[in-house]
CSV table of C-alpha atoms in Angstrom, one decimal:
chain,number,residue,atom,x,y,z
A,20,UNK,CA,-24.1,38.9,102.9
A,21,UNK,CA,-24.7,39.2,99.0
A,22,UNK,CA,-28.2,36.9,97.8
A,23,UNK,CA,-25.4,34.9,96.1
A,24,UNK,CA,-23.6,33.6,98.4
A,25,UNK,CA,-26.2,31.2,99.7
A,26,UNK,CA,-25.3,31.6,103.2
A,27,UNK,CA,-28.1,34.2,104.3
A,28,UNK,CA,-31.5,33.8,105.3
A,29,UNK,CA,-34.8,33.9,102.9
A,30,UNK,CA,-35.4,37.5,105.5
A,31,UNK,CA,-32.0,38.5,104.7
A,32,UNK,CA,-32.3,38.3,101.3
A,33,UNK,CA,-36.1,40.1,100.8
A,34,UNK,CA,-34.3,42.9,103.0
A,35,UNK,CA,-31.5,42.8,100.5
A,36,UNK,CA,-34.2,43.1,97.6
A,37,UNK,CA,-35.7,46.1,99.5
A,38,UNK,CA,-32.6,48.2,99.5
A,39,UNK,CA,-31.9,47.5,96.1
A,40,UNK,CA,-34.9,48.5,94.5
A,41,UNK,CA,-35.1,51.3,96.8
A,42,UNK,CA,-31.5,52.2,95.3
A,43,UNK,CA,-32.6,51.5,91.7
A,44,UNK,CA,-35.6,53.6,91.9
A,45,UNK,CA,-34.0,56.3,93.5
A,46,UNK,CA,-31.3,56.3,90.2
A,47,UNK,CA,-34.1,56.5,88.2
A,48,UNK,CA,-34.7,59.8,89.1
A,49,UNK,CA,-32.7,61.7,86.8
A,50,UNK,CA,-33.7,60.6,83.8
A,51,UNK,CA,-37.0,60.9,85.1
A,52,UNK,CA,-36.9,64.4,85.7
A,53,UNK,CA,-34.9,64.7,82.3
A,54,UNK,CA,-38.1,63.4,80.4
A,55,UNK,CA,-40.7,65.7,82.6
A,56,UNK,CA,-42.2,62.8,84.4
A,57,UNK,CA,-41.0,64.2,87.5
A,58,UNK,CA,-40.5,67.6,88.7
A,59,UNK,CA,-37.4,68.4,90.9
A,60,UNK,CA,-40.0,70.1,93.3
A,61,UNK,CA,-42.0,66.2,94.1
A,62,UNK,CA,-41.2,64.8,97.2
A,63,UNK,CA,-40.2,61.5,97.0
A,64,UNK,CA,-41.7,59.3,99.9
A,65,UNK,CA,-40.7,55.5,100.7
A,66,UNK,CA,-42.5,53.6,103.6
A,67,UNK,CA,-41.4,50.5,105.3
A,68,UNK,CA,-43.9,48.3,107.0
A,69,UNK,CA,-42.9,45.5,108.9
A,70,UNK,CA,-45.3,43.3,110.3
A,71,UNK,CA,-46.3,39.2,111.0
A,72,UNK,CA,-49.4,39.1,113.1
A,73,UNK,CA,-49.1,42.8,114.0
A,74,UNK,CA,-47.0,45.4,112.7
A,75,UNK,CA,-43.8,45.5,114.3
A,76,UNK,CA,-41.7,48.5,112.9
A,77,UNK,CA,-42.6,51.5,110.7
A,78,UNK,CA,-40.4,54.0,109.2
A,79,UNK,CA,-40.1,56.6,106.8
A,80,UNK,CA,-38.0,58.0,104.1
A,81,UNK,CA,-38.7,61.6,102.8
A,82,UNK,CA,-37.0,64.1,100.4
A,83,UNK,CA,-37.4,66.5,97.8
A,84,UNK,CA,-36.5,65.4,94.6
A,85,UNK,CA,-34.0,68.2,94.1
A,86,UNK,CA,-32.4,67.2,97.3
A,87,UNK,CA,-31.8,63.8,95.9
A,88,UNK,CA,-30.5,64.7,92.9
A,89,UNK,CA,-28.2,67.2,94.5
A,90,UNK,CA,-26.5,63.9,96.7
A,91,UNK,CA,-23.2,62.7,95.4
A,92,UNK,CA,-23.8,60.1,97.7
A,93,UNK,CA,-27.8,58.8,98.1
A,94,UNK,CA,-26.6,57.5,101.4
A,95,UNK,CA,-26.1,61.2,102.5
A,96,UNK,CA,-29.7,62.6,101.8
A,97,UNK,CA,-31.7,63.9,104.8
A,98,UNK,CA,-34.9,64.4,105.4
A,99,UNK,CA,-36.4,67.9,106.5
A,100,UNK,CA,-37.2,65.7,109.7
A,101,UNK,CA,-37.7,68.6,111.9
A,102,UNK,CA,-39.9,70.6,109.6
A,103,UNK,CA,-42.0,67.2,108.7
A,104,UNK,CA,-42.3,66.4,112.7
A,105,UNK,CA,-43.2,69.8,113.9
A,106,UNK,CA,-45.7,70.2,111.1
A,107,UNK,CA,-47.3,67.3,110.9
A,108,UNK,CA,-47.1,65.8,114.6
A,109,UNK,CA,-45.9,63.1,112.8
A,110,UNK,CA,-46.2,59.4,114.7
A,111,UNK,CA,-44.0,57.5,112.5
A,112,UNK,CA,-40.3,58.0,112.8
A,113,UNK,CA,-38.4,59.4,109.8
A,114,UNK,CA,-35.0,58.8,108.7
A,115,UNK,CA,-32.6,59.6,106.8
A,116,UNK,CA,-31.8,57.3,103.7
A,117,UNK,CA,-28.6,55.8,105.8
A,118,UNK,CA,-30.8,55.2,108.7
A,119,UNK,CA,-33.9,53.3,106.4
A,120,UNK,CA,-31.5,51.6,104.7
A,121,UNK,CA,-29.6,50.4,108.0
A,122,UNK,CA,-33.1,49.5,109.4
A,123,UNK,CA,-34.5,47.6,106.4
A,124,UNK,CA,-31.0,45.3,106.9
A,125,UNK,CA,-32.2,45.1,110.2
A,126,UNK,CA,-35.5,43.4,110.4
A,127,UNK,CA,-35.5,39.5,111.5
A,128,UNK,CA,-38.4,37.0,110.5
A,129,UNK,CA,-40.7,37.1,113.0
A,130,UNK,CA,-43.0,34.0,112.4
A,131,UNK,CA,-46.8,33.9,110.2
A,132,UNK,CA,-47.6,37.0,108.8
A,133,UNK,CA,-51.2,38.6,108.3
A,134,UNK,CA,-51.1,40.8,105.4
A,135,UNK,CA,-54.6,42.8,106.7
A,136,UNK,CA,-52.9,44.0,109.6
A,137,UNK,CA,-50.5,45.8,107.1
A,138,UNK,CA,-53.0,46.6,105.0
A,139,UNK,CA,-54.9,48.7,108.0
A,140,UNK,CA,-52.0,49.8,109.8
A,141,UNK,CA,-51.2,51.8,105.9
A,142,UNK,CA,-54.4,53.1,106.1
A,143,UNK,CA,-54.5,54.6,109.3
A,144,UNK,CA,-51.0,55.8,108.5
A,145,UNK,CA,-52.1,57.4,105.4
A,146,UNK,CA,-53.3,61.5,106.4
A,147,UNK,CA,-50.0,61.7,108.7
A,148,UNK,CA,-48.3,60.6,105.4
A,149,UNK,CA,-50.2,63.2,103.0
A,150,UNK,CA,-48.9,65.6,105.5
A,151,UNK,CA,-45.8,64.6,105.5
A,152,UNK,CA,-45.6,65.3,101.8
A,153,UNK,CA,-47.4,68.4,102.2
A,154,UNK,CA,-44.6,69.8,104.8
């Protein structure tokens, strides 16, 4: 359902937020790259936290910017999953854009929320995600 239509759910729509600026950002890339602000080598990294009272799902998208670029559709870009997992040991499951996308449109409200419990779970997620960009 489109945030127009006034049929879906305030969670629907924040998920529908998500993906667009997700989708916007990853556009931006070109023109970014054009100016010198980013290089083709950077890995580009998004992380999706969802959490109320404790953090119920956590996923990542990652992917060179090259590889972006090179995707006629942005849908279609894969991660180098298997390099990141075996080098990294990596605990949080990574996807490719299709799947994080899919997954964002997935989440459901689920009640209070407690924004320190994001805040820590980010930190402890942090070196596995500096590895990640290493890999």
């Amino acid at each position: 359902p489109s945030m127009s239509a006034g049929r879906s759910s305030v969670r629907e729509q924040f998920n529908e937020m998500e993906i667009m600026r997700i989708r916007r950002r990853l556009q931006s890339l070109k023109p970014l790259v054009d100016a010198g602000v980013v290089r083709p080598t950077d890995v580009w990294m998004d992380v999706f936290v969802s959490f109320t009272h404790v953090v119920s799902k956590k996923f990542v998208f990652v992917a060179t910017v090259a590889d972006i670029l090179a995707a006629k559709d942005l849908t279609a870009v894969d991660p180098p999953a298997s390099k990141i997992a075996r080098q990294a040991r990596n605990p949080i499951p990574v996807l490719s854009l299709s799947e994080y996308l899919n997954s964002i449109s997935r989440i459901t409200a689920g009640g209070g929320t407690c924004f320190r419990v994001a805040f820590e779970e980010a930190e402890a997620m942090y070196p596995a995600l500096l590895q990640m960009g290493a890999a």
